[in-house]
Every structure is written in structure tokens, then in C-alpha cells.
Amino acid sequence: MSHVDSITTTLFGHREREREREREREMEGIKHKMVNVNGINMHVAEKGEGPVVLFLHGFPELWYTWRHQILAFAASGYRAVAPDLRGFGDTDAPPSITSYTCLHVVGDMVALIGSLGVDQVFLVAHDWGAMVGWYLCMFRPDLIKAFVSLTLPFRPRHPKLKPIEGMLAFFGDDYYMCRFQEPGKMESEIAEYGAAAVIKKILTERKPGPPILPKQNPFGNLRDIDDIKLPAWFSDEDLKYYASKYNHNGFTGGLNYYRALDLNWELTAAWTGVQIKIPVKFIVGGLDMMYTTPGMKEYVHGDGFKNDVPLLKECVVIQGAGHFINQERAEEVNARIHEFIKEFSTF
């Protein structure tokens, strides 16, 4: 290495360390608290003052998935609030599958919003959090000013076909939601790999189409996972944070959301055919596993989605992006969210 190259490398490394220290200082400004909601203790991270933007994470994630959004929206005059959902992270995880129905998780959100001292919030949600978000818009539209759903469009209730029955018919018993159904089974398979390896595999997976978990080596060869290089948008420190929480609290809480799918179907019979009448923006990555599942693009871009969600304003496809777009394309996603919700802001 030449003298000039050495100086350049040193300066680059110094700038990187400065940026990392600045990020750490910003993260330290995020407030953490425990709130009693709907009979459980919920961990909530928040920063900023102003209209509330409520961020709901998916699986296998935590409040931490919204770290970029919390900092950006707090700096833009909003109060950014991101809980660990029931069963995740530092929030209580009731043991029974029946404690994870849509009525329970929406009840949690209603109580959380009430604890914030506001009448309405802007809602931004990803993956399973978006499923909770759609239920919240269905059951309590009075609480939501506008909703930005990342990766997951509305899924209207089929009047005759239970969710798992339909998934088995369409995708087979190796489809990931089907594989999650047996209590304890997936937990034991994950344990063979370790939390860090599984989270690393899921968050870096970019294979389009319905996710399949074979009964043998469901997440692939462990050595191959060890060789996966983390993308620029997800650091070793990020992985360590996720893994530390899942190593301590396990995956059962998150998996129980999937195990309650058929129960949700039974509980929501009265809402069959109901439209979501909240202003909505949908954002998805072009490589997203759900978006590239057969039939999904036709629903999103055809008449189906707009018929079910008549106040749907826009569907944005971020080309080249995968499932975890709020982390992978944080700045672009933040801009897309902000340009939408500012239409409904009064400041």
C-alpha cells in the first residue's frame, strides 16, 4: 500500500468511525419505557414531539427495525413511537396461542394509543405489523389518520376457506406459514442453527416467490449461512442486537401469530366483505417474497386491492429491493412515507 493509499484509508476509516459515533449518540436519544396495555407489559421506544407516527414491526424483528425511521421522523417534527409487539423483544409473551389473535393484538394497540394521550395516529407497519395494521384499520378506523403499509397488502377474508387450508392447497406443506403451525417444532429447528444464523438468513434472503422451508435443513447449510456477507444496510451490531433478544426470549411469541391465523378467520366472520376506509399508501420491494408470490401482483395492480381499500392512494414498487425495505432503502422509504402523511398533517 502506497503512502497516499494509507492516508486515504485512514481518513475513510476515521469518517466511518465518526458516523458510527454520531449514530450511537442519536440512538441514545431514543427513550425506552414499559407501558401496561391490555393486561401485558409492552416495551416502547420513542423519540420526538408532534403528531404521533406509530411504527409496527414484523417477524422476526423488533422495535429496532424502525431505528432509521425513528430518528428521521423525530427530526422532522413528529413523535415516532415503535413498540415491541406482544410476544417480541422486551414485551410480555403470554404462553397460549389463543393470546395472539387479531383481537388481542389490536387491543394492545388501542390501549397503547390511549396511553400516548392522542386521539389519532399515523400508522406505518411492515410484514406482520402490517397485518396488525390492517386489522386495526378494520376494527378502529377512528384512531388512524392514514396508513402506510410496507410489503403486505390487505388480505380480505375468504368466506369459505381457512387460511392454512388454503396455503396447504396452493403452496404445499413446506410453505413457511404451514411449517410454523406445530407448536415447538420450528423452535427446535431454529435452535439447531442458533438465533443469529436464522435471523441472518431471513434478513438477507432475496429469493423471489413463496418462501419454502424444507423439512431437512430448512434454512440451508449452516456453513453457507456463516459465509453470507451482511449487506451494507445491516451491520454486525444490528445482528447482535436481534440475536441477543431472541436468544433470551425465544421465537415462540412471534410464531404464535401464525398459529392463530385460523382462529382469526373464525373470529372475523362478521367482517367478511368489509372495506378498509382509511387513506392508504402501499410500498413494496420489487424482489419481495410476498409481492412475487403468484397472484399477488395481479391483486395489487388490478382492481382487487382498490376495491377492498377504496381510499388507496398509491402503490409504490421499489425496484431491486427485497422484503426488509424500511432498513434496506431507509432514506427512500422515509421520503415516501413523509410525502404521504404530510398531506394529513396540520403543522
Tab-separated table of C-alpha atoms in Angstrom:
chain	number	residue	atom	x	y	z
A	1	MET	CA	0.000	0.000	0.000
A	2	SER	CA	1.336	3.423	-1.010
A	3	HIS	CA	1.639	6.347	1.377
A	4	VAL	CA	-1.284	8.100	-0.353
A	5	ASP	CA	-3.434	4.955	-0.163
A	6	SER	CA	-2.592	4.615	3.514
A	7	ILE	CA	-3.677	8.205	4.216
A	8	THR	CA	-6.904	7.717	2.216
A	9	THR	CA	-7.719	4.510	4.081
A	10	THR	CA	-7.031	6.187	7.428
A	11	LEU	CA	-9.259	9.170	6.579
A	12	PHE	CA	-12.039	6.899	5.323
A	13	GLY	CA	-11.857	4.814	8.483
A	14	HIS	CA	-11.933	7.966	10.610
A	15	ARG	CA	-15.060	9.234	8.840
A	16	GLU	CA	-16.743	5.868	9.266
A	17	ARG	CA	-15.981	5.867	12.991
A	18	GLU	CA	-17.302	9.436	13.298
A	19	ARG	CA	-20.532	8.464	11.541
A	20	GLU	CA	-20.907	5.446	13.802
A	21	ARG	CA	-20.352	7.553	16.922
A	22	GLU	CA	-22.930	10.086	15.699
A	23	ARG	CA	-25.422	7.270	15.110
A	24	GLU	CA	-24.777	5.939	18.616
A	25	ARG	CA	-25.431	9.403	20.073
A	26	GLU	CA	-28.707	9.633	18.144
A	27	MET	CA	-29.763	6.159	19.271
A	28	GLU	CA	-29.054	7.163	22.866
A	29	GLY	CA	-31.648	9.912	22.418
A	30	ILE	CA	-34.402	7.320	21.921
A	31	LYS	CA	-36.478	6.925	25.094
A	32	HIS	CA	-37.483	3.468	26.283
A	33	LYS	CA	-40.343	2.711	28.641
A	34	MET	CA	-42.687	-0.057	29.721
A	35	VAL	CA	-46.427	0.520	29.344
A	36	ASN	CA	-49.175	-1.704	30.729
A	37	VAL	CA	-51.610	-2.346	27.879
A	38	ASN	CA	-54.426	-4.853	27.617
A	39	GLY	CA	-53.097	-6.932	30.504
A	40	ILE	CA	-49.469	-7.153	29.368
A	41	ASN	CA	-46.333	-5.053	29.809
A	42	MET	CA	-45.211	-3.595	26.478
A	43	HIS	CA	-41.781	-2.173	25.710
A	44	VAL	CA	-41.972	1.045	23.696
A	45	ALA	CA	-39.231	3.102	22.054
A	46	GLU	CA	-39.947	6.703	21.093
A	47	LYS	CA	-38.373	9.995	20.150
A	48	GLY	CA	-39.575	13.452	19.158
A	49	GLU	CA	-42.515	15.762	19.670
A	50	GLY	CA	-45.535	16.393	17.465
A	51	PRO	CA	-48.105	14.240	15.668
A	52	VAL	CA	-47.627	10.569	16.522
A	53	VAL	CA	-46.349	8.127	13.921
A	54	LEU	CA	-46.857	4.594	15.220
A	55	PHE	CA	-44.485	2.003	13.715
A	56	LEU	CA	-45.324	-1.737	13.890
A	57	HIS	CA	-42.644	-4.322	13.125
A	58	GLY	CA	-42.860	-7.809	11.622
A	59	PHE	CA	-41.228	-11.220	12.109
A	60	PRO	CA	-38.504	-11.905	13.117
A	61	GLU	CA	-37.985	-8.312	14.081
A	62	LEU	CA	-38.291	-5.830	16.954
A	63	TRP	CA	-38.854	-2.116	17.539
A	64	TYR	CA	-35.242	-1.831	16.347
A	65	THR	CA	-36.245	-2.427	12.736
A	66	TRP	CA	-37.533	1.174	12.763
A	67	ARG	CA	-34.312	2.773	14.093
A	68	HIS	CA	-33.792	4.806	10.888
A	69	GLN	CA	-37.429	5.934	10.801
A	70	ILE	CA	-37.483	6.919	14.478
A	71	LEU	CA	-34.512	9.242	14.026
A	72	ALA	CA	-35.731	10.690	10.723
A	73	PHE	CA	-39.307	11.399	11.767
A	74	ALA	CA	-38.327	12.769	15.160
A	75	ALA	CA	-36.065	15.202	13.310
A	76	SER	CA	-38.976	16.149	11.016
A	77	GLY	CA	-41.329	17.251	13.784
A	78	TYR	CA	-43.105	14.015	14.621
A	79	ARG	CA	-43.318	11.831	17.710
A	80	ALA	CA	-42.073	8.460	16.482
A	81	VAL	CA	-43.313	5.509	18.559
A	82	ALA	CA	-42.227	1.895	17.987
A	83	PRO	CA	-43.275	-0.906	20.363
A	84	ASP	CA	-42.060	-4.458	20.629
A	85	LEU	CA	-45.295	-6.234	19.739
A	86	ARG	CA	-46.848	-8.816	22.054
A	87	GLY	CA	-44.530	-11.835	22.199
A	88	PHE	CA	-41.472	-9.986	20.866
A	89	GLY	CA	-38.385	-8.477	22.451
A	90	ASP	CA	-38.896	-6.997	25.895
A	91	THR	CA	-42.709	-7.081	25.736
A	92	ASP	CA	-44.541	-9.842	27.622
A	93	ALA	CA	-45.095	-13.092	25.748
A	94	PRO	CA	-48.169	-14.960	27.021
A	95	PRO	CA	-47.687	-18.733	26.536
A	96	SER	CA	-51.037	-19.597	24.948
A	97	ILE	CA	-51.534	-19.445	21.176
A	98	THR	CA	-55.037	-18.101	21.802
A	99	SER	CA	-53.473	-14.974	23.334
A	100	TYR	CA	-52.206	-13.887	19.886
A	101	THR	CA	-55.436	-13.348	17.977
A	102	CYS	CA	-56.176	-10.225	15.993
A	103	LEU	CA	-58.467	-9.097	18.818
A	104	HIS	CA	-55.634	-9.315	21.333
A	105	VAL	CA	-53.016	-7.514	19.235
A	106	VAL	CA	-55.426	-4.784	18.142
A	107	GLY	CA	-56.477	-4.420	21.770
A	108	ASP	CA	-52.818	-3.835	22.604
A	109	MET	CA	-52.579	-1.071	20.012
A	110	VAL	CA	-55.807	0.623	21.109
A	111	ALA	CA	-54.533	0.724	24.690
A	112	LEU	CA	-51.092	1.928	23.565
A	113	ILE	CA	-52.591	4.771	21.521
A	114	GLY	CA	-54.715	5.708	24.527
A	115	SER	CA	-51.603	5.846	26.705
A	116	LEU	CA	-49.994	8.354	24.321
A	117	GLY	CA	-52.644	10.964	25.055
A	118	VAL	CA	-53.740	11.433	21.443
A	119	ASP	CA	-56.967	10.752	19.573
A	120	GLN	CA	-55.393	9.562	16.324
A	121	VAL	CA	-52.040	8.424	14.941
A	122	PHE	CA	-50.366	7.978	11.612
A	123	LEU	CA	-49.750	4.252	11.183
A	124	VAL	CA	-46.723	2.742	9.435
A	125	ALA	CA	-46.317	-1.025	9.520
A	126	HIS	CA	-44.276	-3.802	7.932
A	127	ASP	CA	-44.809	-7.556	7.444
A	128	TRP	CA	-46.803	-8.987	10.404
A	129	GLY	CA	-47.040	-5.485	11.795
A	130	ALA	CA	-48.894	-4.560	8.597
A	131	MET	CA	-51.323	-7.419	9.205
A	132	VAL	CA	-51.965	-5.980	12.654
A	133	GLY	CA	-52.294	-2.593	10.983
A	134	TRP	CA	-54.990	-3.780	8.576
A	135	TYR	CA	-56.945	-5.277	11.468
A	136	LEU	CA	-56.566	-2.035	13.423
A	137	CYS	CA	-57.905	-0.052	10.445
A	138	MET	CA	-60.770	-2.526	10.138
A	139	PHE	CA	-61.774	-2.555	13.810
A	140	ARG	CA	-60.906	1.012	14.899
A	141	PRO	CA	-60.657	3.326	11.878
A	142	ASP	CA	-61.425	6.260	14.153
A	143	LEU	CA	-57.904	6.004	15.603
A	144	ILE	CA	-55.978	6.165	12.309
A	145	LYS	CA	-55.361	9.310	10.241
A	146	ALA	CA	-53.593	7.467	7.409
A	147	PHE	CA	-51.822	4.136	6.954
A	148	VAL	CA	-48.604	3.274	5.118
A	149	SER	CA	-48.349	-0.487	4.663
A	150	LEU	CA	-44.939	-1.881	3.763
A	151	THR	CA	-44.802	-5.217	1.893
A	152	LEU	CA	-48.219	-6.563	2.863
A	153	PRO	CA	-51.417	-5.522	1.061
A	154	PHE	CA	-54.827	-6.004	2.596
A	155	ARG	CA	-55.956	-9.649	2.701
A	156	PRO	CA	-59.743	-9.894	2.580
A	157	ARG	CA	-61.287	-12.763	4.490
A	158	HIS	CA	-62.239	-15.732	2.317
A	159	PRO	CA	-65.785	-16.688	3.351
A	160	LYS	CA	-65.287	-20.443	2.961
A	161	LEU	CA	-61.580	-21.250	3.077
A	162	LYS	CA	-59.470	-21.146	6.242
A	163	PRO	CA	-56.017	-19.562	5.740
A	164	ILE	CA	-53.850	-22.596	6.487
A	165	GLU	CA	-56.075	-24.885	4.427
A	166	GLY	CA	-55.699	-22.513	1.505
A	167	MET	CA	-51.918	-22.242	1.895
A	168	LEU	CA	-51.537	-26.015	2.012
A	169	ALA	CA	-53.576	-26.317	-1.184
A	170	PHE	CA	-51.709	-23.582	-3.065
A	171	PHE	CA	-48.130	-23.889	-1.801
A	172	GLY	CA	-47.772	-27.283	-0.088
A	173	ASP	CA	-46.837	-28.254	3.434
A	174	ASP	CA	-43.290	-26.856	3.161
A	175	TYR	CA	-44.649	-23.320	2.808
A	176	TYR	CA	-43.238	-21.364	5.731
A	177	MET	CA	-46.561	-20.459	7.354
A	178	CYS	CA	-47.614	-24.101	7.222
A	179	ARG	CA	-44.316	-25.199	8.717
A	180	PHE	CA	-44.788	-22.770	11.618
A	181	GLN	CA	-48.049	-24.350	12.773
A	182	GLU	CA	-46.908	-27.204	15.046
A	183	PRO	CA	-46.046	-25.812	18.499
A	184	GLY	CA	-42.395	-26.363	19.406
A	185	LYS	CA	-41.386	-27.870	16.055
A	186	MET	CA	-39.969	-24.765	14.379
A	187	GLU	CA	-38.489	-23.592	17.666
A	188	SER	CA	-36.428	-26.796	17.872
A	189	GLU	CA	-35.323	-26.458	14.243
A	190	ILE	CA	-34.253	-22.860	14.807
A	191	ALA	CA	-32.329	-23.941	17.909
A	192	GLU	CA	-30.183	-26.255	15.762
A	193	TYR	CA	-28.943	-23.224	13.798
A	194	GLY	CA	-28.975	-20.583	16.514
A	195	ALA	CA	-30.841	-17.287	16.530
A	196	ALA	CA	-28.109	-15.264	14.818
A	197	ALA	CA	-27.813	-17.650	11.858
A	198	VAL	CA	-31.576	-17.831	11.298
A	199	ILE	CA	-32.079	-14.063	11.531
A	200	LYS	CA	-29.116	-13.514	9.219
A	201	LYS	CA	-30.535	-15.959	6.681
A	202	ILE	CA	-34.050	-14.486	6.760
A	203	LEU	CA	-33.000	-10.844	6.598
A	204	THR	CA	-30.566	-11.384	3.709
A	205	GLU	CA	-32.741	-13.769	1.663
A	206	ARG	CA	-33.601	-12.305	-1.744
A	207	LYS	CA	-35.107	-15.299	-3.496
A	208	PRO	CA	-38.462	-14.237	-5.014
A	209	GLY	CA	-41.628	-16.265	-4.707
A	210	PRO	CA	-43.346	-18.055	-1.826
A	211	PRO	CA	-40.872	-18.883	0.975
A	212	ILE	CA	-40.309	-22.611	1.378
A	213	LEU	CA	-38.711	-24.287	4.405
A	214	PRO	CA	-37.809	-27.902	3.588
A	215	LYS	CA	-38.126	-30.364	6.436
A	216	GLN	CA	-34.438	-31.164	6.007
A	217	ASN	CA	-32.129	-28.185	6.533
A	218	PRO	CA	-34.957	-25.623	6.425
A	219	PHE	CA	-32.586	-22.666	6.463
A	220	GLY	CA	-29.870	-24.298	4.370
A	221	ASN	CA	-26.374	-25.399	5.252
A	222	LEU	CA	-25.058	-23.704	8.373
A	223	ARG	CA	-21.625	-23.272	6.823
A	224	ASP	CA	-23.195	-21.458	3.869
A	225	ILE	CA	-25.046	-19.165	6.267
A	226	ASP	CA	-21.783	-18.400	8.055
A	227	ASP	CA	-20.324	-17.351	4.690
A	228	ILE	CA	-23.136	-14.883	3.963
A	229	LYS	CA	-21.778	-11.359	3.920
A	230	LEU	CA	-24.068	-8.896	5.638
A	231	PRO	CA	-25.354	-6.124	3.352
A	232	ALA	CA	-24.360	-2.510	3.913
A	233	TRP	CA	-27.742	-1.740	5.470
A	234	PHE	CA	-27.398	-4.357	8.238
A	235	SER	CA	-24.330	-4.427	10.459
A	236	ASP	CA	-22.813	-6.996	12.782
A	237	GLU	CA	-24.004	-4.828	15.674
A	238	ASP	CA	-27.557	-4.905	14.312
A	239	LEU	CA	-27.427	-8.702	14.080
A	240	LYS	CA	-26.056	-8.975	17.619
A	241	TYR	CA	-28.924	-6.855	18.959
A	242	TYR	CA	-31.579	-9.007	17.299
A	243	ALA	CA	-29.878	-12.255	18.310
A	244	SER	CA	-29.450	-11.183	21.938
A	245	LYS	CA	-33.193	-10.557	22.292
A	246	TYR	CA	-34.233	-13.792	20.553
A	247	ASN	CA	-31.654	-15.827	22.450
A	248	HIS	CA	-33.142	-14.507	25.683
A	249	ASN	CA	-36.847	-14.613	24.828
A	250	GLY	CA	-37.119	-17.215	22.072
A	251	PHE	CA	-39.233	-17.272	18.906
A	252	THR	CA	-42.469	-18.757	20.250
A	253	GLY	CA	-44.237	-15.425	20.722
A	254	GLY	CA	-43.652	-14.410	17.125
A	255	LEU	CA	-44.537	-17.847	15.753
A	256	ASN	CA	-47.809	-17.828	17.689
A	257	TYR	CA	-49.107	-15.083	15.388
A	258	TYR	CA	-49.013	-17.603	12.544
A	259	ARG	CA	-50.567	-20.287	14.730
A	260	ALA	CA	-53.548	-18.034	15.412
A	261	LEU	CA	-54.332	-17.426	11.720
A	262	ASP	CA	-57.196	-19.900	11.520
A	263	LEU	CA	-58.583	-18.633	14.813
A	264	ASN	CA	-58.509	-15.091	13.407
A	265	TRP	CA	-60.542	-16.367	10.457
A	266	GLU	CA	-63.167	-17.744	12.837
A	267	LEU	CA	-63.281	-14.565	14.928
A	268	THR	CA	-63.674	-12.202	11.964
A	269	ALA	CA	-66.667	-13.804	10.228
A	270	ALA	CA	-68.718	-10.684	10.923
A	271	TRP	CA	-66.236	-8.575	8.924
A	272	THR	CA	-66.426	-10.647	5.725
A	273	GLY	CA	-66.560	-8.286	2.763
A	274	VAL	CA	-65.762	-5.168	4.793
A	275	GLN	CA	-63.729	-2.481	3.043
A	276	ILE	CA	-60.863	-0.568	4.648
A	277	LYS	CA	-61.841	3.101	4.517
A	278	ILE	CA	-58.618	4.754	5.631
A	279	PRO	CA	-56.254	6.689	3.325
A	280	VAL	CA	-53.549	4.146	2.434
A	281	LYS	CA	-50.212	4.089	0.677
A	282	PHE	CA	-48.615	0.729	-0.153
A	283	ILE	CA	-44.848	0.337	-0.586
A	284	VAL	CA	-43.111	-2.894	-1.578
A	285	GLY	CA	-39.753	-4.072	-2.903
A	286	GLY	CA	-39.694	-5.479	-6.424
A	287	LEU	CA	-37.946	-8.618	-5.123
A	288	ASP	CA	-40.174	-9.009	-2.070
A	289	MET	CA	-41.146	-12.625	-1.374
A	290	MET	CA	-44.800	-11.750	-0.821
A	291	TYR	CA	-45.089	-9.422	-3.813
A	292	THR	CA	-43.579	-12.090	-6.093
A	293	THR	CA	-45.900	-14.828	-4.802
A	294	PRO	CA	-48.234	-15.967	-7.626
A	295	GLY	CA	-51.381	-13.861	-7.823
A	296	MET	CA	-50.137	-11.012	-5.612
A	297	LYS	CA	-49.090	-8.572	-8.356
A	298	GLU	CA	-52.414	-9.100	-10.102
A	299	TYR	CA	-54.278	-8.286	-6.883
A	300	VAL	CA	-52.150	-5.231	-6.059
A	301	HIS	CA	-52.171	-3.658	-9.513
A	302	GLY	CA	-55.563	-4.886	-10.696
A	303	ASP	CA	-58.977	-3.929	-9.380
A	304	GLY	CA	-58.903	-6.178	-6.298
A	305	PHE	CA	-56.789	-4.072	-3.923
A	306	LYS	CA	-58.518	-0.811	-4.889
A	307	ASN	CA	-61.956	-2.380	-4.459
A	308	ASP	CA	-61.084	-3.630	-0.972
A	309	VAL	CA	-59.325	-0.383	0.018
A	310	PRO	CA	-61.202	2.399	-1.830
A	311	LEU	CA	-59.046	5.186	-0.336
A	312	LEU	CA	-55.833	3.539	-1.603
A	313	LYS	CA	-53.798	6.478	-2.916
A	314	GLU	CA	-50.719	4.848	-4.397
A	315	CYS	CA	-48.814	1.580	-4.802
A	316	VAL	CA	-45.051	2.122	-4.918
A	317	VAL	CA	-42.715	-0.642	-6.107
A	318	ILE	CA	-39.061	-0.053	-5.209
A	319	GLN	CA	-37.173	-1.984	-7.854
A	320	GLY	CA	-34.211	-4.084	-6.765
A	321	ALA	CA	-35.269	-4.055	-3.107
A	322	GLY	CA	-36.188	-7.083	-1.023
A	323	HIS	CA	-38.586	-7.650	1.855
A	324	PHE	CA	-36.958	-5.521	4.566
A	325	ILE	CA	-37.219	-2.243	2.666
A	326	ASN	CA	-37.510	0.014	5.701
A	327	GLN	CA	-33.939	-0.982	6.523
A	328	GLU	CA	-32.538	-1.666	3.044
A	329	ARG	CA	-33.830	1.552	1.462
A	330	ALA	CA	-34.373	3.634	4.581
A	331	GLU	CA	-33.952	7.103	3.069
A	332	GLU	CA	-36.207	6.425	0.080
A	333	VAL	CA	-38.856	4.742	2.217
A	334	ASN	CA	-38.740	7.604	4.727
A	335	ALA	CA	-39.274	10.115	1.930
A	336	ARG	CA	-42.189	8.105	0.528
A	337	ILE	CA	-43.838	7.863	3.934
A	338	HIS	CA	-43.306	11.537	4.728
A	339	GLU	CA	-44.679	12.843	1.426
A	340	PHE	CA	-47.865	10.890	2.129
A	341	ILE	CA	-48.535	11.646	5.779
A	342	LYS	CA	-47.693	15.339	5.486
A	343	GLU	CA	-50.854	15.661	3.361
A	344	PHE	CA	-52.820	14.926	6.537
A	345	SER	CA	-50.622	16.881	8.980
A	346	THR	CA	-51.817	20.196	10.391
A	347	PHE	CA	-48.486	21.776	11.298
